[in-house]
Coordinates of C-alpha atoms and ligand atoms in Angstrom, one line a residue:
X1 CA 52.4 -32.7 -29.6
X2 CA 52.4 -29.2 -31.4
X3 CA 50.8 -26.2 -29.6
X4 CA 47.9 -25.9 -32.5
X5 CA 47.5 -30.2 -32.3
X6 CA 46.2 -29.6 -28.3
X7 CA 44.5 -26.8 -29.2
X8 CA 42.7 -28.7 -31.6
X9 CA 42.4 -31.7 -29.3
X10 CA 40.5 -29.6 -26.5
X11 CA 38.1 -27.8 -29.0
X12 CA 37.6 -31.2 -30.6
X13 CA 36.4 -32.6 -26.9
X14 CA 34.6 -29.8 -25.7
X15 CA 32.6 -29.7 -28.6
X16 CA 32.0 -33.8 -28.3
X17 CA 30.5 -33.0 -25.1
X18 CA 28.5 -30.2 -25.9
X19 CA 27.2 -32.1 -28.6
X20 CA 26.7 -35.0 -26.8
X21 CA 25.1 -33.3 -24.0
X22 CA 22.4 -31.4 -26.1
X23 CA 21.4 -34.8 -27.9
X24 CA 21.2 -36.6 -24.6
X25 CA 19.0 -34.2 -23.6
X26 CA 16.8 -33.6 -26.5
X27 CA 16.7 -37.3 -26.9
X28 CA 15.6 -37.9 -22.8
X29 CA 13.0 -35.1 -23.2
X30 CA 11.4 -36.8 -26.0
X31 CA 10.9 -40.0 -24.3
X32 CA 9.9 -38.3 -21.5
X33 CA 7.2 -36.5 -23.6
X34 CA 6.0 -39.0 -25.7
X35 CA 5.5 -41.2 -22.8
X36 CA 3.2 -37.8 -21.1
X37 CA 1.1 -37.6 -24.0
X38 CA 0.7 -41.1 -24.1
X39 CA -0.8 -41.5 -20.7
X40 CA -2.5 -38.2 -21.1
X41 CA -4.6 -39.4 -24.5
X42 CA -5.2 -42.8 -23.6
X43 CA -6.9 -40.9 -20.4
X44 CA -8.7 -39.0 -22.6
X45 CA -10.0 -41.7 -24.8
X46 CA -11.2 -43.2 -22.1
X47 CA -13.2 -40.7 -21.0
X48 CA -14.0 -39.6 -24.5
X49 CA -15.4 -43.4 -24.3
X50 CA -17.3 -43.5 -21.3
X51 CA -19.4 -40.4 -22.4
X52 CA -20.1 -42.0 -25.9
X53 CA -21.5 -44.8 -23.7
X54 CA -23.6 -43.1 -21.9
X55 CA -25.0 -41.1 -25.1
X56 CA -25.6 -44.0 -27.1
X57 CA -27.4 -45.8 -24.2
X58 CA -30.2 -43.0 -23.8
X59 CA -30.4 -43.6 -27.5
X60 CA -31.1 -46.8 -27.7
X61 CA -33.4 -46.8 -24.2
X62 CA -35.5 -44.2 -26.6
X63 CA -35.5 -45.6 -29.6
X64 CA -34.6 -48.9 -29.5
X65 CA -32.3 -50.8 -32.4
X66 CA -33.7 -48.4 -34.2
X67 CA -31.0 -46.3 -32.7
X68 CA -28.2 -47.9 -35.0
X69 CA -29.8 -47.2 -38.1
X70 CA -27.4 -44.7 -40.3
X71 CA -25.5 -44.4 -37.3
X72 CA -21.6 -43.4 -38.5
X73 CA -19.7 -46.4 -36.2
X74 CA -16.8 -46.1 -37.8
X75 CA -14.1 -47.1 -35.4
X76 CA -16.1 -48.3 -32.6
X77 CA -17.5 -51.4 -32.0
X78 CA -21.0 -51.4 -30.6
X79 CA -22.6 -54.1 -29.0
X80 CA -26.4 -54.3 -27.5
X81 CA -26.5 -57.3 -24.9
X82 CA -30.1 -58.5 -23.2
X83 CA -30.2 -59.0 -19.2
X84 CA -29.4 -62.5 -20.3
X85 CA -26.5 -61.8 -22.3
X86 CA -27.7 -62.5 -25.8
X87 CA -26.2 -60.4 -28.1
X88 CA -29.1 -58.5 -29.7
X89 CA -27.4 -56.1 -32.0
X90 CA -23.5 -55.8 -32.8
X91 CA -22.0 -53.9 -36.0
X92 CA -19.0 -56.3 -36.9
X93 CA -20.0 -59.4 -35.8
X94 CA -22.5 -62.2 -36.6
X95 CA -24.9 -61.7 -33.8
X96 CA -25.8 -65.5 -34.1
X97 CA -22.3 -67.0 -33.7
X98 CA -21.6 -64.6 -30.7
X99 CA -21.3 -66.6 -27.6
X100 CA -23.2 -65.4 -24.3
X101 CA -21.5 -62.5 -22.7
X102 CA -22.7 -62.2 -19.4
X103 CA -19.6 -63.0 -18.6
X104 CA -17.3 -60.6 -19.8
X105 CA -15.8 -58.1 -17.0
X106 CA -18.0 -55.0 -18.4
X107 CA -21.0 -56.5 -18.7
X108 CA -20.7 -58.3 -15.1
X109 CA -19.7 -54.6 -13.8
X110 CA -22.8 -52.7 -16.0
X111 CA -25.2 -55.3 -14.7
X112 CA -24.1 -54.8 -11.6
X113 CA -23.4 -51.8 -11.1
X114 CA -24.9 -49.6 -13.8
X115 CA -21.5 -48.9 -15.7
X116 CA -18.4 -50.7 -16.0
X117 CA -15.5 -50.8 -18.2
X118 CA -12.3 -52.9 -18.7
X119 CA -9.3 -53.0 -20.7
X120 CA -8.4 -56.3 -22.4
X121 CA -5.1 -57.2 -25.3
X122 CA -6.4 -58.0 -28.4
X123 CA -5.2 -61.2 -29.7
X124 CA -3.1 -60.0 -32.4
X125 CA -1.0 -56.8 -32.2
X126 CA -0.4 -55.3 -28.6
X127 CA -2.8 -52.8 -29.1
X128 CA -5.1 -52.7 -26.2
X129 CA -9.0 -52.6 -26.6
X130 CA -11.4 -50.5 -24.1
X131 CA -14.2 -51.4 -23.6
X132 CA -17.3 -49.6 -21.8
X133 CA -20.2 -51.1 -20.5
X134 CA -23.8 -49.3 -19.6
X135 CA -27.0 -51.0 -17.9
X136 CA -30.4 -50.0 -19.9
X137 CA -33.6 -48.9 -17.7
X138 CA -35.2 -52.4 -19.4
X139 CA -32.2 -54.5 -17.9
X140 CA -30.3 -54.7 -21.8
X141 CA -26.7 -53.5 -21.6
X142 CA -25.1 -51.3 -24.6
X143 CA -21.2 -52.1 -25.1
X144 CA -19.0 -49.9 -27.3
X145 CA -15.3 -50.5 -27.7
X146 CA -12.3 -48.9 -29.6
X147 CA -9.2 -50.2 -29.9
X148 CA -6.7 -48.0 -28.4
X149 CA -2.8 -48.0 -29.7
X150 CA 0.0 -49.0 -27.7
X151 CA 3.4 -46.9 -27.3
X152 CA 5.1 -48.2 -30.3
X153 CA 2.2 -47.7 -33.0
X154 CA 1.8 -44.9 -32.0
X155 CA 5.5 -43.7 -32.3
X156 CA 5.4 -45.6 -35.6
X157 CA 2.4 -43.4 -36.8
X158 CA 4.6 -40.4 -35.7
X159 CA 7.8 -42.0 -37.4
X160 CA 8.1 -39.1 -40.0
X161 CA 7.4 -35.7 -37.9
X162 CA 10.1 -37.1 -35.3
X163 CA 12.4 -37.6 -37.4
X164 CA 12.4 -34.9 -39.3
X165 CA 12.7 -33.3 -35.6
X166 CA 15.2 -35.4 -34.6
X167 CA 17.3 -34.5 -37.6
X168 CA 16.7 -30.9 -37.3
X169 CA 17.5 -30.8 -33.3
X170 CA 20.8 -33.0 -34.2
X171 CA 22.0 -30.6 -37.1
X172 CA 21.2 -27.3 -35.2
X173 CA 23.0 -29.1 -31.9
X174 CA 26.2 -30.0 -34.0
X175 CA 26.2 -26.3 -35.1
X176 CA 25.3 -24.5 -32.2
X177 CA 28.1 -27.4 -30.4
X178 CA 30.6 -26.2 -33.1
X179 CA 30.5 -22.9 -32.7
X180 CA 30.2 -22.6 -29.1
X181 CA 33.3 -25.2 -28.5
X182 CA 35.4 -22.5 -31.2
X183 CA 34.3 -20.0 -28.6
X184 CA 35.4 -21.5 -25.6
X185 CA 38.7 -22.3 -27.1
X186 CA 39.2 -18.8 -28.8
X187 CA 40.7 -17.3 -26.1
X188 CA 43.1 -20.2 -25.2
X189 CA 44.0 -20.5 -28.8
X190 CA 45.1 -17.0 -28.6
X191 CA 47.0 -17.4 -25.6
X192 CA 51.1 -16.6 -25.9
X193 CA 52.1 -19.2 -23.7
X194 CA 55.8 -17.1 -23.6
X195 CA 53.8 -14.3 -21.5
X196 CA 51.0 -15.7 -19.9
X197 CA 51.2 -13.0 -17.2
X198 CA 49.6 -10.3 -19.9
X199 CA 46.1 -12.2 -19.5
X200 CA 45.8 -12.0 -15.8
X201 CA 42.7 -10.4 -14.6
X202 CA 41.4 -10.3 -18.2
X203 CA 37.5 -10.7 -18.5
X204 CA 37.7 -13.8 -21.3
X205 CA 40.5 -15.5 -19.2
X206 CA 39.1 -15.6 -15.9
X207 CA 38.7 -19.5 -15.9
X208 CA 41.7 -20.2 -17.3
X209 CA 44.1 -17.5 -14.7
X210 CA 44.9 -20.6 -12.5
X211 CA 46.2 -22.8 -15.2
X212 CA 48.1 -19.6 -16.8
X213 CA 49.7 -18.8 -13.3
X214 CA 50.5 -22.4 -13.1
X215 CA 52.5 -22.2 -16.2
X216 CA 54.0 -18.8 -15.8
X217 CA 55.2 -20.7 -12.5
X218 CA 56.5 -23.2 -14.1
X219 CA 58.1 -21.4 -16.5
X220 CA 60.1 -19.5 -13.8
X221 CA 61.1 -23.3 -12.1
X222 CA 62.0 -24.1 -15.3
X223 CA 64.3 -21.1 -16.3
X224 CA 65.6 -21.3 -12.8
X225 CA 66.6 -25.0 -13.1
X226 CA 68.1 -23.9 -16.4
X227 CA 70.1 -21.5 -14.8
X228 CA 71.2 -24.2 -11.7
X229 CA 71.9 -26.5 -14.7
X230 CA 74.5 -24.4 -16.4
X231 CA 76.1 -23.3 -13.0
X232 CA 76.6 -26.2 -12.2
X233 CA 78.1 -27.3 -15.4
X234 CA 81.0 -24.2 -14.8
X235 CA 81.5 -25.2 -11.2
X236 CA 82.0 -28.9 -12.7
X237 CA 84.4 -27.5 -15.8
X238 CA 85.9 -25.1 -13.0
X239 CA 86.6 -28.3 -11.0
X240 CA 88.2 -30.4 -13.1
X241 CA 90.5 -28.0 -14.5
X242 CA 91.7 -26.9 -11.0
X243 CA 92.1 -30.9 -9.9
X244 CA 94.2 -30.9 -12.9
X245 CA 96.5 -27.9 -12.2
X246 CA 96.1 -29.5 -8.4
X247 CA 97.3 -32.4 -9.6
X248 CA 100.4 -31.1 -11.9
X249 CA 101.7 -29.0 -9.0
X250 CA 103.4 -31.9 -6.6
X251 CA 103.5 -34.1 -10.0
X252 CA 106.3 -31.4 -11.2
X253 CA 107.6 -31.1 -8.2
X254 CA 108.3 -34.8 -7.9
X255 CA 109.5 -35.2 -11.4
X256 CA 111.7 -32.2 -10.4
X257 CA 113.4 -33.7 -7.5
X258 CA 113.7 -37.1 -8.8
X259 CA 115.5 -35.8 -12.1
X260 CA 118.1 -34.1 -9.9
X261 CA 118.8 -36.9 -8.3
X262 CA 119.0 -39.1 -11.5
X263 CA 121.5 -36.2 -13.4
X264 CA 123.6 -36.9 -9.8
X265 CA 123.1 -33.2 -9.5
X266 CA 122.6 -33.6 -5.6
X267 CA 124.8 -33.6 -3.3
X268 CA 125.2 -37.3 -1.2
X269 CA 124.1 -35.4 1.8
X270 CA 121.1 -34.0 0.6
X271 CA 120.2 -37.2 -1.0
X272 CA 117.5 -37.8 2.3
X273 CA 116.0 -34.7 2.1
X274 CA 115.1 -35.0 -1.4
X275 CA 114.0 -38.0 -1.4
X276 CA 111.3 -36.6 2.4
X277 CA 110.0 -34.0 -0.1
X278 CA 109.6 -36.7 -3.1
X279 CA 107.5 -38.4 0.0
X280 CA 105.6 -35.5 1.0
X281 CA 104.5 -34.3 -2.2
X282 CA 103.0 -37.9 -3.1
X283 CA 101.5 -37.6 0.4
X284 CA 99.8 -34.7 -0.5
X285 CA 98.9 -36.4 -3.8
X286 CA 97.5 -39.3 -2.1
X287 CA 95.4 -36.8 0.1
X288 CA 94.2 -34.7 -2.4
X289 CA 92.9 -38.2 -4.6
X290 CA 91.7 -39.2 -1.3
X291 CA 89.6 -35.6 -0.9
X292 CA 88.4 -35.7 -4.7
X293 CA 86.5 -39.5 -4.0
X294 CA 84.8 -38.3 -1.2
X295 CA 83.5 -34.6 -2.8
X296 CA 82.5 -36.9 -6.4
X297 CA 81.0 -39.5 -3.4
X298 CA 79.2 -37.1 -1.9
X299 CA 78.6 -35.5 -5.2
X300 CA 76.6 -38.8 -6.5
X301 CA 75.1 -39.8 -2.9
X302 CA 76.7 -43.7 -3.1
X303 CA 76.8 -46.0 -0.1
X304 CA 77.6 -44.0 2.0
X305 CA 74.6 -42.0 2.6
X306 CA 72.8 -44.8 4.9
X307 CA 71.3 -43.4 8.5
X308 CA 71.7 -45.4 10.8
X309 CA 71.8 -44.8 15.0
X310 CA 74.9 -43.1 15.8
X311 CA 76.8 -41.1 18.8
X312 CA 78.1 -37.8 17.6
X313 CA 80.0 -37.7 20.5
X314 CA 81.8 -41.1 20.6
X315 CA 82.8 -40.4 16.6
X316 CA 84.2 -36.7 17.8
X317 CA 86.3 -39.0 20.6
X318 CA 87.5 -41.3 17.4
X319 CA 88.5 -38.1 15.3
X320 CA 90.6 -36.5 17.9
X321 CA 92.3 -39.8 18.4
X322 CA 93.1 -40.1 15.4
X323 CA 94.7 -36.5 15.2
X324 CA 96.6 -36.7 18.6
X325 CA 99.9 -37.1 16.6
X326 CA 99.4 -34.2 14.8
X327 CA 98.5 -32.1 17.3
X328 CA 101.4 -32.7 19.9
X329 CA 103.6 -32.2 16.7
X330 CA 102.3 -28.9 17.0
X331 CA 102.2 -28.8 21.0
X332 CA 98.4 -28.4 20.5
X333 CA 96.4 -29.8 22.7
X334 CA 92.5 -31.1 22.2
X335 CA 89.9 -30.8 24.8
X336 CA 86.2 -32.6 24.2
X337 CA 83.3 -30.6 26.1
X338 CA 80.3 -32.9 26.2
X339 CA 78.2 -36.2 26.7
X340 CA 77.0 -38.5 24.6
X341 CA 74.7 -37.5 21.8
X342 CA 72.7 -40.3 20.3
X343 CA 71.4 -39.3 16.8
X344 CA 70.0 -40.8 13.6
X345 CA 73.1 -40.1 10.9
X346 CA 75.5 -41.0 8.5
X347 CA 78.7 -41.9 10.6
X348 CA 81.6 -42.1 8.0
X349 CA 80.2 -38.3 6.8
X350 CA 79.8 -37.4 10.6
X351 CA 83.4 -38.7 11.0
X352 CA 84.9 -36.6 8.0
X353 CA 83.2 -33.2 9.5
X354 CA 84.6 -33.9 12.8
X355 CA 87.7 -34.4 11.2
X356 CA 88.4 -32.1 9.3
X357 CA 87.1 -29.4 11.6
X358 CA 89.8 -30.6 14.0
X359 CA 92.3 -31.2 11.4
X360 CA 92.0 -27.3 10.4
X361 CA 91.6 -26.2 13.9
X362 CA 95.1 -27.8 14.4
X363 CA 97.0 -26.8 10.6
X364 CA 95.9 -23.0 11.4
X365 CA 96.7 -23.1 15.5
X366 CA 99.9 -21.4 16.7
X367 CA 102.4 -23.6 18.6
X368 CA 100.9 -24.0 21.9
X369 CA 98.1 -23.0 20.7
X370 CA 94.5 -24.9 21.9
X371 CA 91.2 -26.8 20.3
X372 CA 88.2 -26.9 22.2
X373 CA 85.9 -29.4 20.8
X374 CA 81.8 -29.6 22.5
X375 CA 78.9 -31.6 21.6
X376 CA 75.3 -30.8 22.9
X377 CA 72.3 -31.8 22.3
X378 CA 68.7 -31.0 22.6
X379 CA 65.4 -32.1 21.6
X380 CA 65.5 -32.2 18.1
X381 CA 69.6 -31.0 17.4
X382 CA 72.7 -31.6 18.1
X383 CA 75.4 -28.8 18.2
X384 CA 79.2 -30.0 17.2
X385 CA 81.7 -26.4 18.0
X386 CA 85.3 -27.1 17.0
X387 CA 86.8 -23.8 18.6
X388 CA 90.6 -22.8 18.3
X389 CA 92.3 -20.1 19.3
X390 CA 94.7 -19.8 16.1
X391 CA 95.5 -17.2 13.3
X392 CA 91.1 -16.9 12.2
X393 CA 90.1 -16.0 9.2
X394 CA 89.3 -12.7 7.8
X395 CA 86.1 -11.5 6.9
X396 CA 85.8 -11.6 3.9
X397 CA 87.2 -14.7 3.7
X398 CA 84.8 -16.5 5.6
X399 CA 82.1 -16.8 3.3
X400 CA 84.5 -18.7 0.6
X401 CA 86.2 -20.8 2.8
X402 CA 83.8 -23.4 2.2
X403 CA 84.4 -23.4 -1.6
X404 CA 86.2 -26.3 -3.5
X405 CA 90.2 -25.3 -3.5
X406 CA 89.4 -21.8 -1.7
X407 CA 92.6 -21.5 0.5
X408 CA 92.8 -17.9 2.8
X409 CA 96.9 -18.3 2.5
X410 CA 97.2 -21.0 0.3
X411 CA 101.5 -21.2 1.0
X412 CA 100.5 -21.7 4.4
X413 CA 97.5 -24.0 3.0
X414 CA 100.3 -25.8 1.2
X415 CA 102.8 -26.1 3.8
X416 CA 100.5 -27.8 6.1
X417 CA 99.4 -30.2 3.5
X418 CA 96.2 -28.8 3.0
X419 CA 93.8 -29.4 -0.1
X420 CA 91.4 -26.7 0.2
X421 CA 88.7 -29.1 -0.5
X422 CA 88.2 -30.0 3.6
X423 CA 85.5 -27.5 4.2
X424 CA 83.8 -28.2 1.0
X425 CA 83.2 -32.0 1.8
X426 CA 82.3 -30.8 5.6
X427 CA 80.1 -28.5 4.2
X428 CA 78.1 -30.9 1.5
X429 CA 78.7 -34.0 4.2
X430 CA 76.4 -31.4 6.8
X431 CA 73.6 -30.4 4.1
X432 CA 73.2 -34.4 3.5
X433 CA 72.0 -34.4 7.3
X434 CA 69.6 -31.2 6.5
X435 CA 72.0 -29.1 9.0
X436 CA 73.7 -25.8 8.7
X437 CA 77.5 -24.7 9.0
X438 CA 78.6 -21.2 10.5
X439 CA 81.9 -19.9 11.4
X440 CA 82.8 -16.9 13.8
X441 CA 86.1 -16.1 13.3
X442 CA 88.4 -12.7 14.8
X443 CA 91.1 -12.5 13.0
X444 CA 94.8 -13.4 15.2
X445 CA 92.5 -14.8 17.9
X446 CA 91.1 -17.9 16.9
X447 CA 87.9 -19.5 14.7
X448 CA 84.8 -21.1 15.7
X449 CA 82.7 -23.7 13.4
X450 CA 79.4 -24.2 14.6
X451 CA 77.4 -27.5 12.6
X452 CA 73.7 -27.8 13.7
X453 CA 72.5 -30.9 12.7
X454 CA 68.8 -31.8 13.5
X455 CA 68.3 -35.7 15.4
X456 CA 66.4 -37.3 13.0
X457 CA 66.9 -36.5 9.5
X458 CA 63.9 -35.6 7.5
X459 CA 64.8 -36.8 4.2
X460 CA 62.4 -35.1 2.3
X461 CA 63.3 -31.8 2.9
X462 CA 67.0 -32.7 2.9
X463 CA 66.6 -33.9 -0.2
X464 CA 65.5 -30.2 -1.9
X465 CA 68.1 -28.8 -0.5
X466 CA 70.5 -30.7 -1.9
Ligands
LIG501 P1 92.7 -26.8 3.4 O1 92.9 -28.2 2.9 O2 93.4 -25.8 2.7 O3 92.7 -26.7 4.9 P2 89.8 -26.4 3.8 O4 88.7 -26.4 2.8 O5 89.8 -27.3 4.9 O6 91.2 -26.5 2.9 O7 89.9 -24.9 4.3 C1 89.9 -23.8 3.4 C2 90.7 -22.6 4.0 O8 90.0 -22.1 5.1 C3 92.0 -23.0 4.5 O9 93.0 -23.0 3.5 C4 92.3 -21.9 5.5 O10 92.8 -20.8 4.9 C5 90.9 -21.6 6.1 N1 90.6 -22.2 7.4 C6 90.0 -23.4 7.6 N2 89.9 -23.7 8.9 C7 90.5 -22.7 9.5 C8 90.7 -22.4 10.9 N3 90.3 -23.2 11.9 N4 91.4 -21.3 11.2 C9 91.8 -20.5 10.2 N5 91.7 -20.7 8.9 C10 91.0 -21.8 8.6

């Protein structure tokens, strides 16, 4: 969605609500009202009804049905009952056809008590009708009634004055709703989302600070993955084109040998030799292949990325063996400091650090020279050393070691059938694990790798630093 089609979308709601709240409100508050007055008037009728009563009852105690004579009833019905409930005056009805009303509540209550009234539902609308009830000084009982309007006629005799209100409240709420909602959202609309640091600490944007520090954050994560992203991109095109020119150098060398012996250009003596470097050069092929699946392995996190319970110290026992040829080839020998060191890891990665620690510790030895290998643990780590007491590695040299193809000598490197990608697998195969690598090195006297690597993996944090 554009940047103005939110914008819109927000004003849009907040003004919806606004809007919706108002009319709610207005809407609630007149049902609320209208149901006050109601209870308040028909109070006040009632009242109003009683006195009328008791007015026209001293009437008619002083002057008898003479009383009624030009008297303005309009609206009420009046009644004039004797003590034995013959009807002997009433303004709408047929006095003669009127049935005894002794009975009726009022009267019963009047009679009895002096005054009395009830409310009854008229048979046709649902209009109630009062009625009020007062006992004579000669016995005789006066009745008047009114009819008295229930909720509905009386909200239909106010039908036009509410909704004219009703209109008016609704217009003036969309309007004030509009214009407040634009207000709200000015500010934001305004916003340059490419510096949202400028509005900090500005009076119209304190609400919306958090949200704009929230961006600005993400907008550095964002610029920073950016950056990883094309890094990483160079270190891959940086990659590939060394493999390559990795690659070509024992590829020439082979073609080179093997055309020599095809022109017959060799001498039958040297025939054997040619054909041991022909072998060594592939050798070191097949180990470099063998070093590039592993990095792209580790690169991707395949298979062999599954923890499972594992003894540091047994797999350090299984590396050296492995490497024994080597290292009485060089009249090195390997020592193994330790006991064993149960952990939760990757074994085949724990394998290939071990390894090629040992393997280097070996290759960069003098002849004669020693490896001391020592696994400890504690509560939550365990601490591999591989130690030798060989040519080290200069300062400023020991940073880059672990990069892919960095080589310190790389004759030497080459000569001992290194790949210079041996650190850079230890190094990823230890991050996996969320441990750390350091190296202490002087140089002529020997190098130390120290690999930290913590019990039980927390894979959550491993995972980010990856
Ligand atoms: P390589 O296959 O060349 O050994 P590595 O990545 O294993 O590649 O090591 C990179 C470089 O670090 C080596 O070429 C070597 O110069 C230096 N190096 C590694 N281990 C040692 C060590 N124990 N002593 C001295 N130099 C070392």
């Amino acid at each position: 969605m554009s940047a103005i089609g939110w914008r819109k979308k927000i004003s849009n709601k907040i003004f919806k609500s606004i809007w919706l709240v108002a009319v709610s409100v207005f809407l609630a508050s007149l049902v609320f009202i209208m149901g006050i007055s109601y209870n308040y008037f028909s109070g006040l009728q009632k009242r109003q009804l009683k006195n009328e009563t008791e007015i026209a009852a001293r009437g008619v105690a002083l002057s008898g049905i003479r009383y009624f004579e030009n008297l303005g009833t309009d609206g009420y019905r009046i009644t004039w009952i004797d003590a034995e409930g013959n009807i002997l005056y009433d303004n709408e009805a047929d006095t003669s056809k009127m049935e005894n009303h002794l009975e009726r509540e009022e009267v019963r209550l009047a009679l009895k008590e002096g005054y009395g009234e009830t409310t009854r539902y008229s048979s046709t609308l649902a209009d109630k009708q009062l009625y009020a009830a007062k006992r004579l000084p000669d016995g005789s009982v006066l009745r008047l009634s009114i009819v008295q309007m229930a909720v509905w006629s009386l909200l239909i005799g106010f039908v036009q004055p509410i909704g004219i209100v009703i209109v008016i409240a609704f217009l003036l709420s969309f309007f004030l709703a509009s214009r407040l909602a634009k207000e709200i959202v000015k500010p934001i609309n305004e916003i340059e989302l490419d510096h949202p640091e400028q509005y900090y600490d500005k009076e119209n944007y304190k609400e919306v600070e958090p949200l704009l520090r929230r961006i600005s954050n993400q907008q550095h994560q964002l610029k920073e993955d950016q950056r990883q992203i094309e890094k990483n991109a160079l270190i891959r095109q940086e990659f590939s084109a060394n493999v390559s020119h990795e690659l070509k150098t024992p590829l020439h060398a082979i073609s080179g040998y093997a055309e020599l012996l095809e022109n017959g250009m060799v001498n039958e003596n040297d025939i054997r030799p040619f054909a041991g470097r022909i072998r060594m050069e592939s050798i070191r092929m097949a180990k470099l292949v063998e070093d590039i699946i592993d990095l792209s392995k580790l690169d991707s996190r395949t298979s062999e990325t599954k923890f499972e319970e594992c003894d540091l110290y047994r797999i350090a026992e299984n590396a050296v063996d492995s490497l024994e040829e080597a290292a009485s080839s060089q009249n090195v020998t390997v020592q193994i400091n330790g006991r064993s060191a149960p952990m939760k890891a990757v074994p085949q990665l724990l394998y290939s650090v071990i390894y090629n620690l040992c393997d280097n510790a070996i290759k960069y030895n003098r002849y004669g020279g020693s490896v001391t290998i020592s696994v400890q643990q504690s509560r939550f780590d365990t601490v591999l050393s591989v130690k030798d007491n060989g040519i080290g590695i200069p300062k400023e040299s020991r940073e880059r070691i672990f990069e892919r193809f960095y080589r310190v000598d790389k004759s030497r490197s080459r000569e001992v059938g290194g790949t210079g990608l041996g650190l850079s697998i230890v190094k990823h195969a230890v991050m996996i694990h969320g441990g750390k690598i350091e190296v202490r090195s002087e140089l002529g006297e020997g190098a130390e790798f120290i690999v930290t690597i913590p019990n039980e993996p927390d894979e959550k944090s491993i995972l980010a630093d990856l």
